[in-house]
Structures are given as structure tokens and as C-alpha cells.
Coordinates of C-alpha atoms and ligand atoms in Angstrom, one line a residue:
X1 CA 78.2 117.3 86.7
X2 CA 77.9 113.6 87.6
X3 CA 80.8 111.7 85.7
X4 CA 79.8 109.3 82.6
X5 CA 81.1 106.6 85.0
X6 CA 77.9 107.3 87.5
X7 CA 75.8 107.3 84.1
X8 CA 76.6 104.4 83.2
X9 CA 75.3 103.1 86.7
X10 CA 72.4 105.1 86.1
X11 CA 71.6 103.1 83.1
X12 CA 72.0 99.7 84.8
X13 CA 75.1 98.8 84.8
X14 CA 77.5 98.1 81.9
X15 CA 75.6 95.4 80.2
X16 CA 72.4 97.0 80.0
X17 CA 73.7 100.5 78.5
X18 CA 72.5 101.3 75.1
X19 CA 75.6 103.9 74.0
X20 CA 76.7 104.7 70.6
X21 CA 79.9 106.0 71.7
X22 CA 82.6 102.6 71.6
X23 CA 82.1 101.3 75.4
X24 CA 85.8 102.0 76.2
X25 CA 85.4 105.5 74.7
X26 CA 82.5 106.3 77.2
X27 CA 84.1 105.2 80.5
X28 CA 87.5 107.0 78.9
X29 CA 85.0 110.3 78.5
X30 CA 84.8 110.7 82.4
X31 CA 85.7 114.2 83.3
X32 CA 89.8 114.9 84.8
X33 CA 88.5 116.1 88.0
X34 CA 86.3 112.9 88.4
X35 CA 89.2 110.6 87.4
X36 CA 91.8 112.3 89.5
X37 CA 88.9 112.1 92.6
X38 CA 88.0 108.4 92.3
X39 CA 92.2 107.7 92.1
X40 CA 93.0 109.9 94.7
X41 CA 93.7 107.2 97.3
X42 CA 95.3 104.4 95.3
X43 CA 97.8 107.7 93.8
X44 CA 98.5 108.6 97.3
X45 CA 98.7 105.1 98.6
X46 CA 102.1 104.6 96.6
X47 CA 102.3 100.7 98.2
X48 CA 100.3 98.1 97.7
X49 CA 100.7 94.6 98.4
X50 CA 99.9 91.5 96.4
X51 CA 98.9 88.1 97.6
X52 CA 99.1 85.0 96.2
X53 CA 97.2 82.0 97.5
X54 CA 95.8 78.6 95.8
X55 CA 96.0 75.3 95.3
X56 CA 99.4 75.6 93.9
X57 CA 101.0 76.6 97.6
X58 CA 100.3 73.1 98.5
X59 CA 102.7 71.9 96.1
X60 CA 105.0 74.6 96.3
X61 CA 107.0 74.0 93.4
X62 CA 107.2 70.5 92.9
X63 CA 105.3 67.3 91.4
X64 CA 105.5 63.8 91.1
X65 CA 109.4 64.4 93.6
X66 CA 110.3 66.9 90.4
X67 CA 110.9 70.5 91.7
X68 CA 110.4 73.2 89.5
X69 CA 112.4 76.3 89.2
X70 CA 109.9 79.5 88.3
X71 CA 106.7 80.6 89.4
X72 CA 105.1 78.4 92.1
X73 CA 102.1 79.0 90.6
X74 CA 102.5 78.2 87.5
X75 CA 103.3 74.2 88.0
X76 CA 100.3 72.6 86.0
X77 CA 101.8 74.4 83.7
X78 CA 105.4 73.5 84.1
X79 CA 104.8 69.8 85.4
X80 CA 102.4 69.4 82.2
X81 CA 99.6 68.2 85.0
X82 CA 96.2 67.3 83.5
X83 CA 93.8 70.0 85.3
X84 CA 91.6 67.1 86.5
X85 CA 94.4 65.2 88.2
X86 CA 95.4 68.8 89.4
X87 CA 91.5 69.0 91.1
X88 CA 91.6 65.8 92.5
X89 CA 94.7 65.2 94.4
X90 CA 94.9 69.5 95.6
X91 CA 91.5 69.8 96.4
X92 CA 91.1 67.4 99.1
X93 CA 94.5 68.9 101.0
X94 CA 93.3 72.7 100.6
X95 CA 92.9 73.5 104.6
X96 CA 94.4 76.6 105.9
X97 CA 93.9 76.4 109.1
X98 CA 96.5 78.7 110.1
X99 CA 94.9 81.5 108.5
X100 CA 94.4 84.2 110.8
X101 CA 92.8 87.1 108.9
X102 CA 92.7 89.6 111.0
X103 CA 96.8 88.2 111.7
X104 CA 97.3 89.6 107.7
X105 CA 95.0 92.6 107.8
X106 CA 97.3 93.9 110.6
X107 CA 100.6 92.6 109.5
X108 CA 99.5 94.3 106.0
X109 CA 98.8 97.7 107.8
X110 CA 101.9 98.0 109.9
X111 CA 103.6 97.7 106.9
X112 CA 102.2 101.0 105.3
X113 CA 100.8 99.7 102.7
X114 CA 97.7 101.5 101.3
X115 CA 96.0 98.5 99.9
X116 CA 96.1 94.8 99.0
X117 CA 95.5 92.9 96.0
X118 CA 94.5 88.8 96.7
X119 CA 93.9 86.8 93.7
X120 CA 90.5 85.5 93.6
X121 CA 91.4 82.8 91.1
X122 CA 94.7 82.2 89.0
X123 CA 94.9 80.6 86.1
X124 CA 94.6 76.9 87.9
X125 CA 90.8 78.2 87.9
X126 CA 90.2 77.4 91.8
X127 CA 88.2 80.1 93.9
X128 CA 89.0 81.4 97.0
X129 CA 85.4 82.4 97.7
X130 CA 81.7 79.9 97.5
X131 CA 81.0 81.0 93.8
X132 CA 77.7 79.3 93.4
X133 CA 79.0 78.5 89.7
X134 CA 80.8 75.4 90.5
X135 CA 82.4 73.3 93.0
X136 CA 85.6 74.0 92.8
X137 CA 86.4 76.8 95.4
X138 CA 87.6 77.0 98.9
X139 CA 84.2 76.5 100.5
X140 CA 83.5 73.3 99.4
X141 CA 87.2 72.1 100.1
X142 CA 88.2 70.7 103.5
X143 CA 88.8 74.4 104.7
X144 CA 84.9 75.3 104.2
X145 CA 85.7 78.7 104.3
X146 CA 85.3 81.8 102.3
X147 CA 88.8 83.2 102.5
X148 CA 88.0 86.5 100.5
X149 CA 85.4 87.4 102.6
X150 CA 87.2 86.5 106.1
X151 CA 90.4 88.7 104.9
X152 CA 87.7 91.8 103.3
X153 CA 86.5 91.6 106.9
X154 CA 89.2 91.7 108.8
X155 CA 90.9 94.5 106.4
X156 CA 87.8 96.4 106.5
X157 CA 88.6 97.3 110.2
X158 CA 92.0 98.9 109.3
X159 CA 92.7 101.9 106.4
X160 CA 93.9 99.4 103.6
X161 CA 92.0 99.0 100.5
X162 CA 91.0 95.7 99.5
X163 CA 91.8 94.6 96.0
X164 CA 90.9 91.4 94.1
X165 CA 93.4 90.0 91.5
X166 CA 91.4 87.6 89.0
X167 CA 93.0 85.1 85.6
X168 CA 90.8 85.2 82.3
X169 CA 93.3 82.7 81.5
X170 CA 92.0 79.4 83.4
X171 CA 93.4 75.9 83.1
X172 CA 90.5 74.3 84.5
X173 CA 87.1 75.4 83.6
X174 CA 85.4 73.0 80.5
X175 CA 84.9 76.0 78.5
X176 CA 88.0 78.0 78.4
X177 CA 89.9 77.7 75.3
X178 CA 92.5 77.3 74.2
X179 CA 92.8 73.7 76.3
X180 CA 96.5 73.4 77.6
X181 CA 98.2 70.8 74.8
X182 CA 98.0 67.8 77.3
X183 CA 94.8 68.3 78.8
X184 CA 92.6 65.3 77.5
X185 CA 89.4 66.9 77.6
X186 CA 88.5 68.1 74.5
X187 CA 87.2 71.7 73.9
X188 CA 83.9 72.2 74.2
X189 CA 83.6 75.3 72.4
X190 CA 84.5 77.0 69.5
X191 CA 84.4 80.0 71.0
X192 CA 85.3 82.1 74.4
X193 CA 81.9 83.8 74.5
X194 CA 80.5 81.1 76.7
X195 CA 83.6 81.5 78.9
X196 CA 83.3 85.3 79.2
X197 CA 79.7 84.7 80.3
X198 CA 81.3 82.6 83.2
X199 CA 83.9 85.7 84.0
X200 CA 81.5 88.4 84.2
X201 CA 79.3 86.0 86.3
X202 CA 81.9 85.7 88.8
X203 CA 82.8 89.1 88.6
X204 CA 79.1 89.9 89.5
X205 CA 79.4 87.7 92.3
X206 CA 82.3 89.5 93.5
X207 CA 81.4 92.9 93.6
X208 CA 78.1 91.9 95.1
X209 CA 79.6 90.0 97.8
X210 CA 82.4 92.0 98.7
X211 CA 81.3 95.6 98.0
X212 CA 84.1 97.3 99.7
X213 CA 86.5 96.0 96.8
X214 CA 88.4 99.6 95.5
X215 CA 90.8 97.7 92.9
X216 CA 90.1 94.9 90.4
X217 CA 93.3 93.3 88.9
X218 CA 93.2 92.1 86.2
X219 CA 95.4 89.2 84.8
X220 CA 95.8 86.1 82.0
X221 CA 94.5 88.7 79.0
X222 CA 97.6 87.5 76.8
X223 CA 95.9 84.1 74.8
X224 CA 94.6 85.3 71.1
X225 CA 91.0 84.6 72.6
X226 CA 90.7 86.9 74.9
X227 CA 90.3 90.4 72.6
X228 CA 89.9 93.8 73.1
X229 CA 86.4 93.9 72.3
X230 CA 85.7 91.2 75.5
X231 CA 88.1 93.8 77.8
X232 CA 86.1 96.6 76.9
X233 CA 82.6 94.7 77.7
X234 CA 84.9 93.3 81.1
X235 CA 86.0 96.7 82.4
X236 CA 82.1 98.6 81.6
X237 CA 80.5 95.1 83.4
X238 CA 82.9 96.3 86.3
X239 CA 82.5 100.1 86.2
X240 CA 78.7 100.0 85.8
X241 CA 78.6 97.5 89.0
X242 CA 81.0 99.8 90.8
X243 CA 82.3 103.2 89.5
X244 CA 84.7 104.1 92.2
X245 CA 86.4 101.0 90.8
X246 CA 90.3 101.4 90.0
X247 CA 91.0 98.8 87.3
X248 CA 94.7 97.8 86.0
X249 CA 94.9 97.4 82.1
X250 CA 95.3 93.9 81.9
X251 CA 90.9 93.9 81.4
X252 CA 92.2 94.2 77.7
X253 CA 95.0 92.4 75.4
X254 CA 98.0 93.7 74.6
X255 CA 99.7 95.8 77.5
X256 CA 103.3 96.8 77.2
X257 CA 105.6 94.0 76.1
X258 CA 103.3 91.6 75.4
X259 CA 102.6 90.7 71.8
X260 CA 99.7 92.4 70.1
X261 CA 100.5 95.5 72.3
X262 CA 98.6 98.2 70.5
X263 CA 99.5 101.9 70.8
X264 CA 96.6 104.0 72.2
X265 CA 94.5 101.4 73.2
X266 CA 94.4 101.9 76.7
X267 CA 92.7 99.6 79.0
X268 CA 91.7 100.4 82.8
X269 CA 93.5 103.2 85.1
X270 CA 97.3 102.3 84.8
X271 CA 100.0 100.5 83.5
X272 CA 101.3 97.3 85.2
X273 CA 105.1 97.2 84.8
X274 CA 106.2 93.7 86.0
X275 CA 109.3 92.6 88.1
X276 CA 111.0 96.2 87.0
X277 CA 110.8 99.9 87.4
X278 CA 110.7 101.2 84.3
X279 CA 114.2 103.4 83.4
X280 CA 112.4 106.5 83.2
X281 CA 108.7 105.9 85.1
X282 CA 105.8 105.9 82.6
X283 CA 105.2 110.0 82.6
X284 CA 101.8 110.8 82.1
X285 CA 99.8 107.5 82.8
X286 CA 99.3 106.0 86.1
X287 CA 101.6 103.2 86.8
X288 CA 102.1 100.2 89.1
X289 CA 105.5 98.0 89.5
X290 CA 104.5 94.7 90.8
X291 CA 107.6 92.3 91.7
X292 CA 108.3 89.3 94.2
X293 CA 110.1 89.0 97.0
X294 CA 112.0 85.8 95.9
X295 CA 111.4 84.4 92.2
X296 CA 107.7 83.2 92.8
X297 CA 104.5 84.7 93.1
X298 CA 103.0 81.8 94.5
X299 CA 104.4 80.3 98.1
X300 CA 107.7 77.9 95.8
X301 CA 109.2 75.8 99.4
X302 CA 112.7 75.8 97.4
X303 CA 113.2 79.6 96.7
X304 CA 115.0 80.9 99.1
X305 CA 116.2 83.7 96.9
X306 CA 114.7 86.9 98.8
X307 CA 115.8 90.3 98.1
X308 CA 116.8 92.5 101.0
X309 CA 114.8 94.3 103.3
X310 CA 116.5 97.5 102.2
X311 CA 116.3 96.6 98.1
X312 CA 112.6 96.2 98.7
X313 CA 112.3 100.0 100.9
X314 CA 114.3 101.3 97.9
X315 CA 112.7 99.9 95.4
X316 CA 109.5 101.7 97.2
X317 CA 111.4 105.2 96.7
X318 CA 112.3 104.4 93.1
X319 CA 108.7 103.8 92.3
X320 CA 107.4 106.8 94.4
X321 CA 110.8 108.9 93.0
X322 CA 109.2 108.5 89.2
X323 CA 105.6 108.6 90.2
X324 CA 104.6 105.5 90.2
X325 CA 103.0 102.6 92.8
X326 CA 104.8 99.6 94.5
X327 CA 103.2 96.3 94.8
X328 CA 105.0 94.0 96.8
X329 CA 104.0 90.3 96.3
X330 CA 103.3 87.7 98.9
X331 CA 103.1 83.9 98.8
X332 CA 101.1 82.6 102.0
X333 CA 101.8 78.6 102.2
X334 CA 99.1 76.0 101.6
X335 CA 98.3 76.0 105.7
X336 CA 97.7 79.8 105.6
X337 CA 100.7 81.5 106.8
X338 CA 102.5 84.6 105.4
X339 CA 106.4 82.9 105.0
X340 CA 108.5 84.9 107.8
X341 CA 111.2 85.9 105.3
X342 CA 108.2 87.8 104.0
X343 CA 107.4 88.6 107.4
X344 CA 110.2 90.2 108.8
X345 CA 110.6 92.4 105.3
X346 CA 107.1 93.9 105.5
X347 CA 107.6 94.7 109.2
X348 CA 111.1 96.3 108.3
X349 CA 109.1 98.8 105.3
X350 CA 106.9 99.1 108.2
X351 CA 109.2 100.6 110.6
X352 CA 110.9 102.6 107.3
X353 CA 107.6 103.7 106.6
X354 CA 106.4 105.4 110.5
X355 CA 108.7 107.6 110.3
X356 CA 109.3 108.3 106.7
X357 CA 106.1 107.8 104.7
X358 CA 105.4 111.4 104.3
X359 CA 108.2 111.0 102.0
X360 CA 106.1 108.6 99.9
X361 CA 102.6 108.8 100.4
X362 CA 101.0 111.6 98.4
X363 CA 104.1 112.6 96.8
X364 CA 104.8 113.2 92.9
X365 CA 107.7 112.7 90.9
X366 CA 111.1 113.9 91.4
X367 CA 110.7 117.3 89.2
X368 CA 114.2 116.5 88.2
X369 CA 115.1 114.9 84.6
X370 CA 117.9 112.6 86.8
X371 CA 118.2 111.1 90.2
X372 CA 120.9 112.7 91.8
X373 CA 123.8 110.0 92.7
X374 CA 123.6 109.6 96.6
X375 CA 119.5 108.7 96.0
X376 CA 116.3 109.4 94.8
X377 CA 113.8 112.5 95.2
X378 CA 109.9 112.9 95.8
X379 CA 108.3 115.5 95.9
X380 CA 104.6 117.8 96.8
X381 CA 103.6 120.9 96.1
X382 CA 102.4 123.0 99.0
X383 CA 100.8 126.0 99.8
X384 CA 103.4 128.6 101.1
X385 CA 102.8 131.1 104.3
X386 CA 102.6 134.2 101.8
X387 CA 99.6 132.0 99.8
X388 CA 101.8 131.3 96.9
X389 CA 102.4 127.6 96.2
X390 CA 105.8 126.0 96.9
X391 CA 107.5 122.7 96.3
X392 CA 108.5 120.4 98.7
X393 CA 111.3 118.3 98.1
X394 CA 112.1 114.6 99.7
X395 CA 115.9 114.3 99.5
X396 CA 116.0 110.2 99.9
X397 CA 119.7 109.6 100.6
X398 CA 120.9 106.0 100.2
X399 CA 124.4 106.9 100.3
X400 CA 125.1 109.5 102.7
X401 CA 128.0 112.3 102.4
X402 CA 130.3 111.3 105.3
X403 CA 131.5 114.9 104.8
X404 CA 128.4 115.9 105.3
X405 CA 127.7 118.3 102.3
X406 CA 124.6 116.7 100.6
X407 CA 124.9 118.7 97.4
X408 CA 121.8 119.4 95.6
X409 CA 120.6 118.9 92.1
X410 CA 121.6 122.1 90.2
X411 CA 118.0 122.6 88.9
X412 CA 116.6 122.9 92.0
X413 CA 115.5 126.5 93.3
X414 CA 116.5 128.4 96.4
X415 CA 116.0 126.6 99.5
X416 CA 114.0 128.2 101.9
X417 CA 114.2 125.8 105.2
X418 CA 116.1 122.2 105.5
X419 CA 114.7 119.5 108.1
X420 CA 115.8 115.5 108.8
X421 CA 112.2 114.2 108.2
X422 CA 113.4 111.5 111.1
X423 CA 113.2 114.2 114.1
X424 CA 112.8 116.8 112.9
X425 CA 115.9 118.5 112.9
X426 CA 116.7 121.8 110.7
X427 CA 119.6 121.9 109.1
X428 CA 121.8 124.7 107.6
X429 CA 121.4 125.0 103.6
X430 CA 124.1 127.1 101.5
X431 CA 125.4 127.8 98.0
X432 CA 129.1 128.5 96.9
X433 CA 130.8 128.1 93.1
X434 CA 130.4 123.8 93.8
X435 CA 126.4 124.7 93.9
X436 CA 123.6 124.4 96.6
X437 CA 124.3 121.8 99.2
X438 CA 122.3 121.0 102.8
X439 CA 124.4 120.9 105.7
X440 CA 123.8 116.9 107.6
X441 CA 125.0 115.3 110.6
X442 CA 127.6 112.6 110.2
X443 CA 125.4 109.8 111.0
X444 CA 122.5 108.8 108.9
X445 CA 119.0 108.9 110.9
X446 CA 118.3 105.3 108.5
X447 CA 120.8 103.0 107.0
X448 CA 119.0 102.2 104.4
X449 CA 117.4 105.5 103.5
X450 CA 117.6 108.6 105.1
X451 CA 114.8 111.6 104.1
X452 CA 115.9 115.7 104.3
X453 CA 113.0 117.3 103.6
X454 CA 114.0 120.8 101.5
X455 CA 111.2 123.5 100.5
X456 CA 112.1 125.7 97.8
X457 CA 110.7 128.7 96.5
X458 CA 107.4 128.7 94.3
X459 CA 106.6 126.9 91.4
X460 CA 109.0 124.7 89.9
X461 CA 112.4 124.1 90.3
X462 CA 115.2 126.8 89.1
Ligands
FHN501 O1 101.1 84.5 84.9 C1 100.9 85.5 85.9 C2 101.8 85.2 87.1 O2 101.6 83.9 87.6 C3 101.6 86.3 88.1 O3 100.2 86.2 88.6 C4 101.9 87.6 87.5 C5 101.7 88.8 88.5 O4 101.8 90.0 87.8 N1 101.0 87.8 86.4 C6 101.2 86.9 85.3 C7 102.5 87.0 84.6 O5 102.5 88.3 84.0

């Protein structure tokens, strides 16, 4: 049975469909089996990473010899900048020519991440592709290039999925409203409608340009104009143009934390968590942490405040250890290259990753109600030699036993084999009155996070 999703292709696209079911109601009538196919590689892709890249990475923080602590990105808005003054003096300086795409596509594939997520346009309004809709994009600044479609190129010819990040909130354009307080223009509308027109233009454009887009982040859906009514016409505009889509819930107001956030209305395919992992996961939706490296999302030349390669590869097995996704933020600088402190972390997952992604990638939750003390747990449920199904366990150890007894979480059932996932190695398994344990070598195969891979018997834990 073809899914509602493909229907409402079938019928033109979102804009054109004639439904009397409430549009978010339709796309959130697509059948379990066609959800769970079109998500099947962003769920197993468990790492993602996020990029970005603007006008604001020329500045990098500061204005007028003022630096600014924060987000990088968010300097009009911190340095109060009037968004014409922000055009004119940014514009003319906006020439990556660094930027080595296919330098990126392969520095973002050796780090094991499943796909990437680059913002189109942030809330400063300026457009890293030639949107025929106005001047103000990276084709018609001195780097005359079309830096969405160089980097869907050059990631085209590796496995990661290309995703687009794009603001509804916009600084810039004449008809967004509300107007920042000390931007002298004043409004020209009364309403957003006008404004949305200009979104779901440019969201056209997108998808037309770039078809091999698989995620559309959405961001900037906080301001009281932007309602749920406009994210539910947003996310069917998308689906119709591309059903395979996999959309965050930022299309619509009022995600978790933010004000208005209202029960039950679910926007998109998952929850976007931010700069945390939530305590307990978010059991039952599909979820995605997104966090920084340093304190800025956008390239800031005076944070130097970078968390460690091994916080960042355990803050991928928290994620994957409560069934959720990792985005890991980048902040490429105004001439197009990726900072080496972000560098040298990527290509440290990277190396984590070859030998132990099978401990991430395609794995569920831990199906235990703790994390045991020395780490976390993933874990996949496999088809056993007799036919009958059984579950395989990922024993991440962050702290291993230097007596080598890895003692196992009481819940868990008998063990039926033991392996180091680095090597290979079996290991002897037993049980006495302290509980089940896994025999291990003295040395850790990783510093940071070693993986003993443990099948138990069918079904779920005992
Ligand atoms: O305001 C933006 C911010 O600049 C950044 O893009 C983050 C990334 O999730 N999103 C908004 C803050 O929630």
C-alpha cells in the first residue's frame, strides 16, 4: 500500500492537495512500516554532523574591536548591528577560497558520520546557494560560488547523507517580522504570510536543486509569528516535494523547552534536544542531541573552549546508549576551512568509530532501566543459530576493571559467547553469588572507550 506521504505526491505536492483530514494529521497517518523504512538510515546512522557557515565567520565574534562571548553566529544580534550595515560591510569579504569540498566530504566520512546538516541560511538571512529570489547569497558575493551545491557534490560521491539546516527566523529580509528593535527599516507587513511565501519559495528551490537532500532542519520557529498552522503547510510543502524526506520538529512552534511548547503537537520525525542528552533519552520518539564543540555554533576566533576528543566519542555512546542521534557541530572560518581543533576531534571519532561502530550504528537502547557504572550499553537484536532471536549486547566500558571482572547488569540474561569487539578476542563469561561478570584483559583495547560485545539468550533481558 503506497504510504499517504507518496499520495500526497501524487496529488501535486503539498500545496496543491485538497484533504479534509488537518494537513499534519495526513502526513502523521503514514503507515509504521513506511515510517520505520523512510528512517531507517538516519536511525542507523546514530552521527550526524552539523555545519555552520555564513557571513557571521568573518567576524567571528567581534564588532566594531568589541568581542562577544556566545554564539558566533548570533552577533547582529548581540552587537545590536543594523542588518543593512551587516550586508554591506560582510558581503563584499565573503570569499572562501580555501574551501575544498571534496576536503569536507571526506574529512566528514572518515569520521563515521552518517550524514551532515549545513545551514542554508541562518537567521542573518544570507544564502549559501544562487537563490534567484534576491541578491544576497554566496553567488553573487566575491566567492561566486554555490557552496551547497559544490559540498552536495562532493558528498554525493561518499555514503553520507546530505542535510540542509534552514532559519524561518531572518534578520535581514524586508518582510520578516518581527524587525529586530534597532533595525531602522520599518515593517512592511502586518503579517508573515508574505514571508512564508518567500520560505516555501526557497525551500522549492532547494529541493529542486539539490535533490539528493535526505534531512531538512529546521530552525528559528520560536517568534509568536511563526505558528503551527504555517509549520504544518512548511513540513506538507516539503513532504509533497520529497517524501523520503526526514524533517526535525522545529517546522512547527513550540518544541521542548521553548515557550508555547504544546503537548501532542508533534511536528516532523524527531525531537531536537540541544547542547544536552536528555537524563533518561526521549523513549518512544525519535531523537537527535545537537551540541558544539566549543561554545559557538558559528566559527567565534576567541573560543577556545573545546571539549575533548574523548567527551565528544562518549557523548556519541550516551546518545546511541538511550537511542538517540549525535550531531556534532562544526564552525568552518570565513576563508573556508574546517578549524583543526575540530579537525583533529572528528578524525579521533573516526579512528574510535573503524573499529567500534558496530557498537553504534544500527543499535537500540540499552534494554536496561540504568547505565551500569563503568559505561554505557547498546544494544541489537539478532537472529540466533537455532532461528530464535537473540539480543546482542555492546558493553561500552569507559572505566575499565583493573581486576578484570567486568560485572554485568543483574537484569541481563545468560550469556551465551563474550568477544573484545577491537580483535576479536573471546572472553570467558561466569556467574557466582556477586552476579554475572565477563572475564577481560588487563589492558583496555581503547582509552577512551572500550566495547565487549555479549549475546544473551532470546528475547529480552532476564
Ligand atoms: O539560534 C540558533 C543557533 O544559532 C543554532 O543554530 C542552534 C543550533 O541548534 N539553533 C538555534 C538555537 O536553538
Amino acid at each position: 500500500m503506497r504510504s499517504l506521504v507518496a499520495l500526497i505526491v501524487a496529488a501535486g505536492g503539498g500545496d496543491a492537495l485538497a484533504s479534509d483530514t488537518a494537513p499534519g494529521q495526513e502526513i502523521r497517518q503514514e503507515t509504521p512500516g513506511a515510517r520505520d523504512a523512510r528512517m531507517k538510515w538516519w536511525r542507523d546512522a546514530r552521527f550526524g554532523i552539523f555545519i555552520h557557515w555564513g557571513l557571521y565567520s568573518i567576524p567571528a565574534g567581534t564588532w566594531d574591536g568589541r568581542t562577544y562571548g556566545g554564539a558566533a553566529e548570533w552577533l547582529l544580534d548581540s552587537a545590536k548591528v543594523d542588518p543593512m550595515r551587516w550586508e554591506r560591510e560582510l558581503v563584499p569579504k565573503f570569499n572562501p577560497t580555501r574551501f575544498d569540498p571534496q576536503a569536507w566530504a571526506r574529512i566528514f566520512e572518515d569520521s563515521g558520520a552518517g550524514y551532515i546538516v549545513l545551514t542554508s541560511k541562518h537567521h542573518d538571512g544570507f544564502c549559501l546557494w544562487p537563490t534567484e529570489l534576491h541578491d544576497y547569497d554566496s553567488m553573487k558575493a566575491p566567492s561566486k560560488r554555490d557552496l551547497i551545491g559544490e559540498l552536495a557534490a562532493a558528498v554525493a560521491k561518499t555514503r553520507v547523507h546530505m542535510g540542509l539546516y534552514h532559519s524561518f527566523m531572518d534578520w535581514h529580509h524586508p518582510d520578516y517580522i518581527p524587525r529586530r528593535a534597532w533595525d531602522p527599516r520599518p515593517p512592511t507587513q502586518t503579517s508573515l504570510e508574505p514571508f512564508v511565501g518567500h520560505v516555501h519559495a526557497q525551500l522549492r528551490d532547494l529541493l529542486t536543486r539539490y535533490p539528493q537532500v535526505d534531512v531538512l532542519w529546521f530552525d528559528g520557529e520560536w517568534e509568536p509569528t511563526w505558528t503551527a498552522d504555517m509549520g504544518r503547510r512548511t513540513e506538507r510543502l516539503v513532504r509533497g516535494l520529497k517524501p523520503s524526506l526526514v524533517i526535525n520538529n522545529r517546522v512547527g512552534p513550540g518544541r521542548e523547552g521553548m515557550q508555547g511548547f504544546t503537548k501532542g503537537e508533534a511536528f516532523g520525525d524527531y525531537h531536537t534536544p540541544e547542547q544536552e542528552v536528555p537524563a533518561n533519552g526521549l523513549p518512544g520518539v525519535d531523537w537527535e542531541s545537537c551540541m558544539t564543540m566549543n561554545g559557538s555554533w558559528g566559527y567565534h576566533a576567541s573560543d577556545h573552549n573545546w571539549k575533548s576528543a574523548r567527551q565528544l566519542i562518549r557523548t556519541l555512546c550516551e546518545t546511541a546508549s538511550k537511542g538517540g542521534n549525535f550531531l556534532l557541530n562544526v564552525g568552518p572560518t570565513a576563508d573556508g576551512e574546517i578549524p583543526p581543533e575540530s579537525v583533529e576531534r572528528l578524525a579521533a571519532i573516526g579512528r574510535w568509530m573503524r573499529v567500534n561502530g558496530d557498537a553504534i550504528r544500527g543499535t537500540q537502547a540499552s534494554p536496561f532501566p540504568e547505565a551500569p557504572p563503568w559505561g554505557r550499553v547498546t544494544s541489537r537484536t539478532v537472529p540466533g543459530a537455532d532461528g530464535r532471536p537473540e539480543l546482542e549486547l555492546n558493553l561500552i566500558v569507559f572505566d575499565w576493571p583493573a581486576d578484570g571482572r567486568l560485572c554485568l547488569p543483574a537484569a541481563m540474561g545468560a550469556v551465551r559467547s563474550a568477544r573484545l569487539l577491537a580483535g576479536g578476542a573471546s572472553l570467558a563469561f561466569g556467574s557466582d553469588d556477586q552476579g554475572r561478570f565477563v572475564t577481560v584483559p588487563a589492558q583496555a583495547p581503547d582509552a577512551d572507550a572500550s566495547v565487549v560485545r555479549v549475546v544473551t539468550v532470546a528475547g529480552s533481558p532476564g
